[in-house]
PDB file of C-alpha atoms in Angstrom:
ATOM      1  CA  MET A   1     -20.239  17.767  12.055  1.00  0.00           C
ATOM      2  CA  SER A   2     -23.081  16.806   9.717  1.00  0.00           C
ATOM      3  CA  VAL A   3     -23.866  13.248   8.672  1.00  0.00           C
ATOM      4  CA  LYS A   4     -24.070  12.000   5.106  1.00  0.00           C
ATOM      5  CA  THR A   5     -26.369   9.197   3.999  1.00  0.00           C
ATOM      6  CA  LEU A   6     -25.234   6.986   1.136  1.00  0.00           C
ATOM      7  CA  THR A   7     -25.735   3.540  -0.341  1.00  0.00           C
ATOM      8  CA  ILE A   8     -23.037   0.877  -0.693  1.00  0.00           C
ATOM      9  CA  ASN A   9     -23.965  -2.234  -2.674  1.00  0.00           C
ATOM     10  CA  GLY A  10     -27.635  -1.500  -2.058  1.00  0.00           C
ATOM     11  CA  SER A  11     -27.326  -1.013   1.698  1.00  0.00           C
ATOM     12  CA  GLU A  12     -27.934   2.431   3.151  1.00  0.00           C
ATOM     13  CA  ILE A  13     -25.471   3.750   5.729  1.00  0.00           C
ATOM     14  CA  ALA A  14     -24.786   7.051   7.462  1.00  0.00           C
ATOM     15  CA  ILE A  15     -21.344   8.419   8.203  1.00  0.00           C
ATOM     16  CA  GLU A  16     -19.899  11.749   9.238  1.00  0.00           C
ATOM     17  CA  GLU A  17     -19.066  14.372   6.654  1.00  0.00           C
ATOM     18  CA  GLY A  18     -15.448  14.271   5.509  1.00  0.00           C
ATOM     19  CA  ALA A  19     -15.149  10.490   5.699  1.00  0.00           C
ATOM     20  CA  THR A  20     -13.853   8.610   2.680  1.00  0.00           C
ATOM     21  CA  VAL A  21     -15.658   5.927   0.742  1.00  0.00           C
ATOM     22  CA  LEU A  22     -13.156   3.406   2.117  1.00  0.00           C
ATOM     23  CA  GLN A  23     -13.986   4.424   5.682  1.00  0.00           C
ATOM     24  CA  ALA A  24     -17.698   4.190   4.908  1.00  0.00           C
ATOM     25  CA  ALA A  25     -17.243   0.719   3.439  1.00  0.00           C
ATOM     26  CA  LYS A  26     -15.359  -0.446   6.542  1.00  0.00           C
ATOM     27  CA  GLU A  27     -18.133   0.995   8.695  1.00  0.00           C
ATOM     28  CA  ALA A  28     -20.621  -1.068   6.684  1.00  0.00           C
ATOM     29  CA  GLY A  29     -18.495  -4.219   6.862  1.00  0.00           C
ATOM     30  CA  VAL A  30     -17.754  -4.155   3.142  1.00  0.00           C
ATOM     31  CA  ARG A  31     -14.250  -5.164   2.077  1.00  0.00           C
ATOM     32  CA  ILE A  32     -12.506  -3.115  -0.604  1.00  0.00           C
ATOM     33  CA  PRO A  33      -9.048  -4.408  -1.622  1.00  0.00           C
ATOM     34  CA  THR A  34      -6.163  -2.003  -0.958  1.00  0.00           C
ATOM     35  CA  LEU A  35      -2.381  -2.038  -1.173  1.00  0.00           C
ATOM     36  CA  CYS A  36      -1.117   1.503  -0.650  1.00  0.00           C
ATOM     37  CA  HIS A  37      -3.592   2.245   2.172  1.00  0.00           C
ATOM     38  CA  LEU A  38      -2.330   1.916   5.743  1.00  0.00           C
ATOM     39  CA  ASP A  39      -4.339   2.884   8.806  1.00  0.00           C
ATOM     40  CA  GLY A  40      -2.717   5.705  10.716  1.00  0.00           C
ATOM     41  CA  VAL A  41      -1.082   7.534   7.799  1.00  0.00           C
ATOM     42  CA  SER A  42      -2.406   9.715   4.987  1.00  0.00           C
ATOM     43  CA  ASP A  43      -3.835   8.218   1.798  1.00  0.00           C
ATOM     44  CA  VAL A  44      -2.435   8.907  -1.662  1.00  0.00           C
ATOM     45  CA  GLY A  45      -4.477   6.698  -4.008  1.00  0.00           C
ATOM     46  CA  ALA A  46      -1.354   5.180  -5.551  1.00  0.00           C
ATOM     47  CA  CYS A  47      -2.252   1.540  -6.172  1.00  0.00           C
ATOM     48  CA  ARG A  48      -5.757   2.052  -7.672  1.00  0.00           C
ATOM     49  CA  LEU A  49      -6.937  -1.279  -6.278  1.00  0.00           C
ATOM     50  CA  CYS A  50      -9.703   0.380  -4.281  1.00  0.00           C
ATOM     51  CA  LEU A  51     -11.471   1.814  -7.336  1.00  0.00           C
ATOM     52  CA  VAL A  52     -15.270   1.841  -7.012  1.00  0.00           C
ATOM     53  CA  GLU A  53     -18.195   2.655  -9.265  1.00  0.00           C
ATOM     54  CA  ILE A  54     -20.326   5.645  -8.266  1.00  0.00           C
ATOM     55  CA  GLU A  55     -23.669   6.282  -9.916  1.00  0.00           C
ATOM     56  CA  GLY A  56     -23.573   9.356 -12.124  1.00  0.00           C
ATOM     57  CA  MET A  57     -19.786   9.334 -12.505  1.00  0.00           C
ATOM     58  CA  ASN A  58     -18.238   8.442 -15.860  1.00  0.00           C
ATOM     59  CA  LYS A  59     -15.015   7.167 -14.314  1.00  0.00           C
ATOM     60  CA  LEU A  60     -13.947   4.911 -11.476  1.00  0.00           C
ATOM     61  CA  LEU A  61     -12.797   6.646  -8.301  1.00  0.00           C
ATOM     62  CA  PRO A  62     -10.324   5.483  -5.614  1.00  0.00           C
ATOM     63  CA  ALA A  63     -12.221   4.820  -2.392  1.00  0.00           C
ATOM     64  CA  CYS A  64      -9.337   5.814  -0.120  1.00  0.00           C
ATOM     65  CA  VAL A  65      -9.218   9.473  -1.227  1.00  0.00           C
ATOM     66  CA  THR A  66     -12.809  10.072  -2.338  1.00  0.00           C
ATOM     67  CA  GLN A  67     -14.932  11.787   0.296  1.00  0.00           C
ATOM     68  CA  VAL A  68     -18.562  10.805   0.708  1.00  0.00           C
ATOM     69  CA  TRP A  69     -21.418  13.048  -0.269  1.00  0.00           C
ATOM     70  CA  GLU A  70     -25.132  12.961   0.344  1.00  0.00           C
ATOM     71  CA  GLY A  71     -27.007  10.407  -1.730  1.00  0.00           C
ATOM     72  CA  MET A  72     -23.960   8.592  -3.143  1.00  0.00           C
ATOM     73  CA  LYS A  73     -24.704   5.218  -4.668  1.00  0.00           C
ATOM     74  CA  ILE A  74     -21.601   3.055  -4.660  1.00  0.00           C
ATOM     75  CA  GLN A  75     -20.821  -0.364  -6.083  1.00  0.00           C
ATOM     76  CA  THR A  76     -17.644  -2.047  -4.824  1.00  0.00           C
ATOM     77  CA  ASP A  77     -17.560  -5.514  -6.415  1.00  0.00           C
ATOM     78  CA  THR A  78     -18.964  -5.479  -9.960  1.00  0.00           C
ATOM     79  CA  PRO A  79     -17.507  -7.644 -12.764  1.00  0.00           C
ATOM     80  CA  LYS A  80     -15.925  -4.495 -14.216  1.00  0.00           C
ATOM     81  CA  LEU A  81     -14.151  -3.721 -10.940  1.00  0.00           C
ATOM     82  CA  GLN A  82     -13.056  -7.325 -10.519  1.00  0.00           C
ATOM     83  CA  GLU A  83     -11.457  -7.236 -13.974  1.00  0.00           C
ATOM     84  CA  TYR A  84      -9.768  -3.882 -13.305  1.00  0.00           C
ATOM     85  CA  ARG A  85      -8.348  -5.113  -9.999  1.00  0.00           C
ATOM     86  CA  ARG A  86      -7.023  -8.333 -11.462  1.00  0.00           C
ATOM     87  CA  MET A  87      -5.429  -6.365 -14.296  1.00  0.00           C
ATOM     88  CA  THR A  88      -3.824  -3.996 -11.786  1.00  0.00           C
ATOM     89  CA  VAL A  89      -2.316  -6.871  -9.815  1.00  0.00           C
ATOM     90  CA  GLU A  90      -1.049  -8.504 -13.007  1.00  0.00           C
ATOM     91  CA  MET A  91       0.611  -5.239 -14.055  1.00  0.00           C
ATOM     92  CA  LEU A  92       2.282  -4.922 -10.657  1.00  0.00           C
ATOM     93  CA  PHE A  93       3.777  -8.375 -11.119  1.00  0.00           C
ATOM     94  CA  VAL A  94       5.026  -7.825 -14.669  1.00  0.00           C
ATOM     95  CA  GLU A  95       6.521  -4.359 -14.096  1.00  0.00           C
ATOM     96  CA  GLY A  96       8.856  -5.654 -11.377  1.00  0.00           C
ATOM     97  CA  ASN A  97      10.718  -8.860 -10.597  1.00  0.00           C
ATOM     98  CA  HIS A  98       8.366 -10.604  -8.182  1.00  0.00           C
ATOM     99  CA  VAL A  99       9.546 -14.194  -7.799  1.00  0.00           C
ATOM    100  CA  CYS A 100       7.559 -15.470  -4.826  1.00  0.00           C
ATOM    101  CA  ALA A 101       9.486 -18.744  -4.556  1.00  0.00           C
ATOM    102  CA  VAL A 102      12.688 -16.941  -3.522  1.00  0.00           C
ATOM    103  CA  CYS A 103      11.182 -13.991  -1.609  1.00  0.00           C
ATOM    104  CA  VAL A 104      11.597 -13.436   2.118  1.00  0.00           C
ATOM    105  CA  ALA A 105       7.895 -12.496   2.307  1.00  0.00           C
ATOM    106  CA  ASN A 106       6.589 -15.597   0.533  1.00  0.00           C
ATOM    107  CA  GLY A 107       3.418 -16.559   2.393  1.00  0.00           C
ATOM    108  CA  ASN A 108       3.321 -13.231   4.199  1.00  0.00           C
ATOM    109  CA  CYS A 109       2.915 -10.750   1.336  1.00  0.00           C
ATOM    110  CA  GLU A 110      -0.083  -8.523   0.653  1.00  0.00           C
ATOM    111  CA  LEU A 111       0.562  -8.507  -3.103  1.00  0.00           C
ATOM    112  CA  GLN A 112       0.637 -12.296  -3.125  1.00  0.00           C
ATOM    113  CA  ASP A 113      -2.580 -12.403  -1.087  1.00  0.00           C
ATOM    114  CA  LEU A 114      -4.271 -10.030  -3.542  1.00  0.00           C
ATOM    115  CA  ALA A 115      -3.223 -12.172  -6.496  1.00  0.00           C
ATOM    116  CA  ILE A 116      -4.841 -15.172  -4.832  1.00  0.00           C
ATOM    117  CA  GLU A 117      -7.965 -13.148  -3.988  1.00  0.00           C
ATOM    118  CA  MET A 118      -8.271 -11.894  -7.590  1.00  0.00           C
ATOM    119  CA  GLY A 119      -7.889 -15.409  -8.972  1.00  0.00           C
ATOM    120  CA  MET A 120      -4.672 -14.526 -10.783  1.00  0.00           C
ATOM    121  CA  ASP A 121      -2.856 -17.686 -11.897  1.00  0.00           C
ATOM    122  CA  HIS A 122      -0.884 -16.025 -14.720  1.00  0.00           C
ATOM    123  CA  ALA A 123      -0.207 -12.599 -16.226  1.00  0.00           C
ATOM    124  CA  ARG A 124      -1.561 -11.667 -19.639  1.00  0.00           C
ATOM    125  CA  PHE A 125       1.122  -9.040 -20.228  1.00  0.00           C
ATOM    126  CA  PRO A 126       4.798  -9.437 -21.131  1.00  0.00           C
ATOM    127  CA  TYR A 127       7.230  -9.212 -18.221  1.00  0.00           C
ATOM    128  CA  ARG A 128       9.565  -6.215 -18.298  1.00  0.00           C
ATOM    129  CA  PHE A 129      12.357  -7.777 -16.228  1.00  0.00           C
ATOM    130  CA  PRO A 130      13.816  -4.384 -15.254  1.00  0.00           C
ATOM    131  CA  GLU A 131      17.332  -4.067 -13.886  1.00  0.00           C
ATOM    132  CA  ARG A 132      16.925  -2.975 -10.271  1.00  0.00           C
ATOM    133  CA  ASP A 133      19.409  -2.898  -7.451  1.00  0.00           C
ATOM    134  CA  VAL A 134      19.489  -4.147  -3.869  1.00  0.00           C
ATOM    135  CA  ASP A 135      20.751  -1.921  -1.047  1.00  0.00           C
ATOM    136  CA  ILE A 136      22.045  -3.770   2.022  1.00  0.00           C
ATOM    137  CA  SER A 137      24.298  -0.991   3.284  1.00  0.00           C
ATOM    138  CA  HIS A 138      22.208  -0.551   6.463  1.00  0.00           C
ATOM    139  CA  ASP A 139      23.382  -2.504   9.519  1.00  0.00           C
ATOM    140  CA  ARG A 140      19.986  -4.080  10.190  1.00  0.00           C
ATOM    141  CA  PHE A 141      17.804  -3.733   7.106  1.00  0.00           C
ATOM    142  CA  GLY A 142      17.894  -3.984   3.337  1.00  0.00           C
ATOM    143  CA  ILE A 143      15.759  -2.955   0.381  1.00  0.00           C
ATOM    144  CA  ASP A 144      15.267  -4.982  -2.779  1.00  0.00           C
ATOM    145  CA  HIS A 145      13.859  -2.645  -5.429  1.00  0.00           C
ATOM    146  CA  ASN A 146      12.860  -5.650  -7.520  1.00  0.00           C
ATOM    147  CA  ARG A 147       9.983  -6.266  -5.090  1.00  0.00           C
ATOM    148  CA  CYS A 148       8.884  -2.662  -4.575  1.00  0.00           C
ATOM    149  CA  VAL A 149       5.398  -1.683  -5.823  1.00  0.00           C
ATOM    150  CA  LEU A 150       5.766   2.062  -5.127  1.00  0.00           C
ATOM    151  CA  CYS A 151       2.943   2.074  -2.584  1.00  0.00           C
ATOM    152  CA  THR A 152       4.947   4.733  -0.642  1.00  0.00           C
ATOM    153  CA  ARG A 153       3.835   3.330   2.702  1.00  0.00           C
ATOM    154  CA  CYS A 154       7.461   3.441   3.864  1.00  0.00           C
ATOM    155  CA  VAL A 155       7.693   7.101   2.842  1.00  0.00           C
ATOM    156  CA  ARG A 156       4.554   8.114   4.717  1.00  0.00           C
ATOM    157  CA  VAL A 157       5.289   6.091   7.860  1.00  0.00           C
ATOM    158  CA  CYS A 158       8.798   7.539   8.104  1.00  0.00           C
ATOM    159  CA  ASP A 159       7.528  11.091   7.523  1.00  0.00           C
ATOM    160  CA  GLU A 160       4.295  11.122   9.488  1.00  0.00           C
ATOM    161  CA  ILE A 161       4.951   8.702  12.331  1.00  0.00           C
ATOM    162  CA  GLU A 162       8.698   8.554  12.928  1.00  0.00           C
ATOM    163  CA  GLY A 163       9.332  12.076  11.651  1.00  0.00           C
ATOM    164  CA  ALA A 164      12.725  11.114  10.220  1.00  0.00           C
ATOM    165  CA  HIS A 165      11.950  11.876   6.548  1.00  0.00           C
ATOM    166  CA  VAL A 166      14.449   9.294   5.331  1.00  0.00           C
ATOM    167  CA  TRP A 167      12.415   7.948   2.403  1.00  0.00           C
ATOM    168  CA  ASP A 168      11.173   9.650  -0.759  1.00  0.00           C
ATOM    169  CA  VAL A 169      10.319   8.865  -4.391  1.00  0.00           C
ATOM    170  CA  ALA A 170      12.828   9.832  -7.063  1.00  0.00           C
ATOM    171  CA  PHE A 171      12.877   9.799 -10.884  1.00  0.00           C
ATOM    172  CA  ARG A 172       9.898   9.448 -13.198  1.00  0.00           C
ATOM    173  CA  GLY A 173       7.915   6.858 -15.114  1.00  0.00           C
ATOM    174  CA  ALA A 174       9.397   3.383 -15.262  1.00  0.00           C
ATOM    175  CA  ALA A 175      12.551   4.670 -13.553  1.00  0.00           C
ATOM    176  CA  ALA A 176      10.696   5.851 -10.435  1.00  0.00           C
ATOM    177  CA  LYS A 177      11.801   4.274  -7.178  1.00  0.00           C
ATOM    178  CA  VAL A 178      11.871   4.935  -3.444  1.00  0.00           C
ATOM    179  CA  VAL A 179      15.182   6.332  -2.240  1.00  0.00           C
ATOM    180  CA  THR A 180      16.840   7.101   1.080  1.00  0.00           C
ATOM    181  CA  GLY A 181      18.362  10.484   1.724  1.00  0.00           C
ATOM    182  CA  LEU A 182      19.129  12.208  -1.571  1.00  0.00           C
ATOM    183  CA  ASN A 183      19.410   8.849  -3.315  1.00  0.00           C
ATOM    184  CA  GLN A 184      22.239   7.821  -1.000  1.00  0.00           C
ATOM    185  CA  PRO A 185      22.933   4.292   0.305  1.00  0.00           C
ATOM    186  CA  TRP A 186      20.589   3.618   3.208  1.00  0.00           C
ATOM    187  CA  GLY A 187      23.429   2.877   5.587  1.00  0.00           C
ATOM    188  CA  THR A 188      24.941   6.328   5.068  1.00  0.00           C
ATOM    189  CA  VAL A 189      21.772   8.295   5.893  1.00  0.00           C
ATOM    190  CA  SER A 190      22.288   9.707   9.395  1.00  0.00           C
ATOM    191  CA  ALA A 191      18.611  10.683   9.715  1.00  0.00           C
ATOM    192  CA  CYS A 192      17.561   7.014   9.887  1.00  0.00           C
ATOM    193  CA  THR A 193      16.672   5.993  13.448  1.00  0.00           C
ATOM    194  CA  SER A 194      16.642   2.229  12.648  1.00  0.00           C
ATOM    195  CA  CYS A 195      13.123   2.051  14.092  1.00  0.00           C
ATOM    196  CA  GLY A 196      11.958  -0.579  11.589  1.00  0.00           C
ATOM    197  CA  LYS A 197       8.591   1.065  10.911  1.00  0.00           C
ATOM    198  CA  CYS A 198       9.249   1.012   7.178  1.00  0.00           C
ATOM    199  CA  VAL A 199       9.880  -2.741   7.377  1.00  0.00           C
ATOM    200  CA  GLU A 200       6.538  -3.355   9.079  1.00  0.00           C
ATOM    201  CA  ALA A 201       4.716  -0.995   6.702  1.00  0.00           C
ATOM    202  CA  CYS A 202       6.052  -2.576   3.510  1.00  0.00           C
ATOM    203  CA  PRO A 203       3.350  -4.838   2.002  1.00  0.00           C
ATOM    204  CA  THR A 204       5.847  -7.009   0.086  1.00  0.00           C
ATOM    205  CA  GLY A 205       9.373  -8.277   0.718  1.00  0.00           C
ATOM    206  CA  ALA A 206      10.976  -5.102  -0.642  1.00  0.00           C
ATOM    207  CA  ILE A 207      12.152  -3.819   2.754  1.00  0.00           C
ATOM    208  CA  PHE A 208      13.385  -6.590   5.002  1.00  0.00           C
ATOM    209  CA  ARG A 209      15.476  -7.403   8.056  1.00  0.00           C
ATOM    210  CA  LYS A 210      18.909  -8.690   7.204  1.00  0.00           C
ATOM    211  CA  GLY A 211      19.423 -12.350   8.033  1.00  0.00           C
ATOM    212  CA  VAL A 212      15.982 -13.591   6.943  1.00  0.00           C
ATOM    213  CA  THR A 213      15.767 -16.005   4.042  1.00  0.00           C
ATOM    214  CA  VAL A 214      12.982 -17.396   1.846  1.00  0.00           C
ATOM    215  CA  ALA A 215       9.543 -17.241   3.513  1.00  0.00           C
ATOM    216  CA  GLU A 216      11.049 -16.218   6.863  1.00  0.00           C
ATOM    217  CA  MET A 217       9.616 -12.700   6.987  1.00  0.00           C
ATOM    218  CA  ASP A 218       7.765 -12.422  10.301  1.00  0.00           C
ATOM    219  CA  ARG A 219       5.695  -9.262  10.564  1.00  0.00           C
ATOM    220  CA  ASP A 220       4.526  -7.963  13.921  1.00  0.00           C
ATOM    221  CA  ARG A 221       0.972  -6.887  13.105  1.00  0.00           C
ATOM    222  CA  SER A 222       0.640  -5.253  16.524  1.00  0.00           C
ATOM    223  CA  LYS A 223       3.070  -2.602  15.295  1.00  0.00           C
ATOM    224  CA  LEU A 224       0.721  -1.749  12.444  1.00  0.00           C
ATOM    225  CA  ASP A 225      -2.151  -1.488  14.917  1.00  0.00           C
ATOM    226  CA  PHE A 226       0.053   0.821  16.958  1.00  0.00           C
ATOM    227  CA  LEU A 227       0.461   3.132  13.967  1.00  0.00           C
ATOM    228  CA  VAL A 228      -3.275   3.822  13.953  1.00  0.00           C
ATOM    229  CA  THR A 229      -3.152   5.743  17.241  1.00  0.00           C
ATOM    230  CA  ALA A 230       0.540   6.624  17.568  1.00  0.00           C
ATOM    231  CA  ARG A 231       0.254  10.039  15.959  1.00  0.00           C
ATOM    232  CA  GLU A 232      -2.741  11.118  18.055  1.00  0.00           C
ATOM    233  CA  LYS A 233      -1.331   9.866  21.359  1.00  0.00           C
ATOM    234  CA  HIS A 234       2.285  10.811  20.581  1.00  0.00           C
ATOM    235  CA  GLN A 235       3.328   7.320  21.635  1.00  0.00           C
ATOM    236  CA  TRP A 236       6.355   7.291  19.321  1.00  0.00           C
ATOM    237  CA  THR A 237       8.042  10.027  21.374  1.00  0.00           C
ATOM    238  CA  ARG A 238       8.070   8.033  24.606  1.00  0.00           C
TER     239      ARG A 238
END
């Protein structure tokens, strides 16, 4: 496989053909904020937090799904990108009902961490306060759609790693949400193996273990590391 040479923030690096800009940035030790990206599963470019500027392009491109090419010149942390990312995080907060003070993932939430990183201390947009439900029909887990950011990490982990295909996205626009089965209560979906991978993959407190209360979400990061190699080594079948 051929090697492509490109420049990220003025530093020249070489990486194999077919790699993404996000992979190239990690190789170079450059951090690009992400929310929908999860090592070990496919990328979909849903959150748009990893947008980067590429010389010669008249639009911003998502680093997670943009493949490198020879001679690329990439900027990952310009004032324009910083403003776009902060705006994206603000819009994620206002389109849902994210009340950190009463969330099980308070202090252990990737969206909360991003807000702090972006310097977000308020939202400049009006809150929508949508009416969203909570499904606690499963014996062990629950999902609070008020906290969901539609990253689809649960969908991809369940499909690509567990192979159960329990989760999907239904409806359109503001009504879009992740569903189990054919929009059936989670507890009634026989395909669910109760593995908990969706809980570990969720970046917020949307999918949680029943019995946890405010700020008690305890994620096992080793399980996320396991997802990186599970598909290649077929470890989930053992």
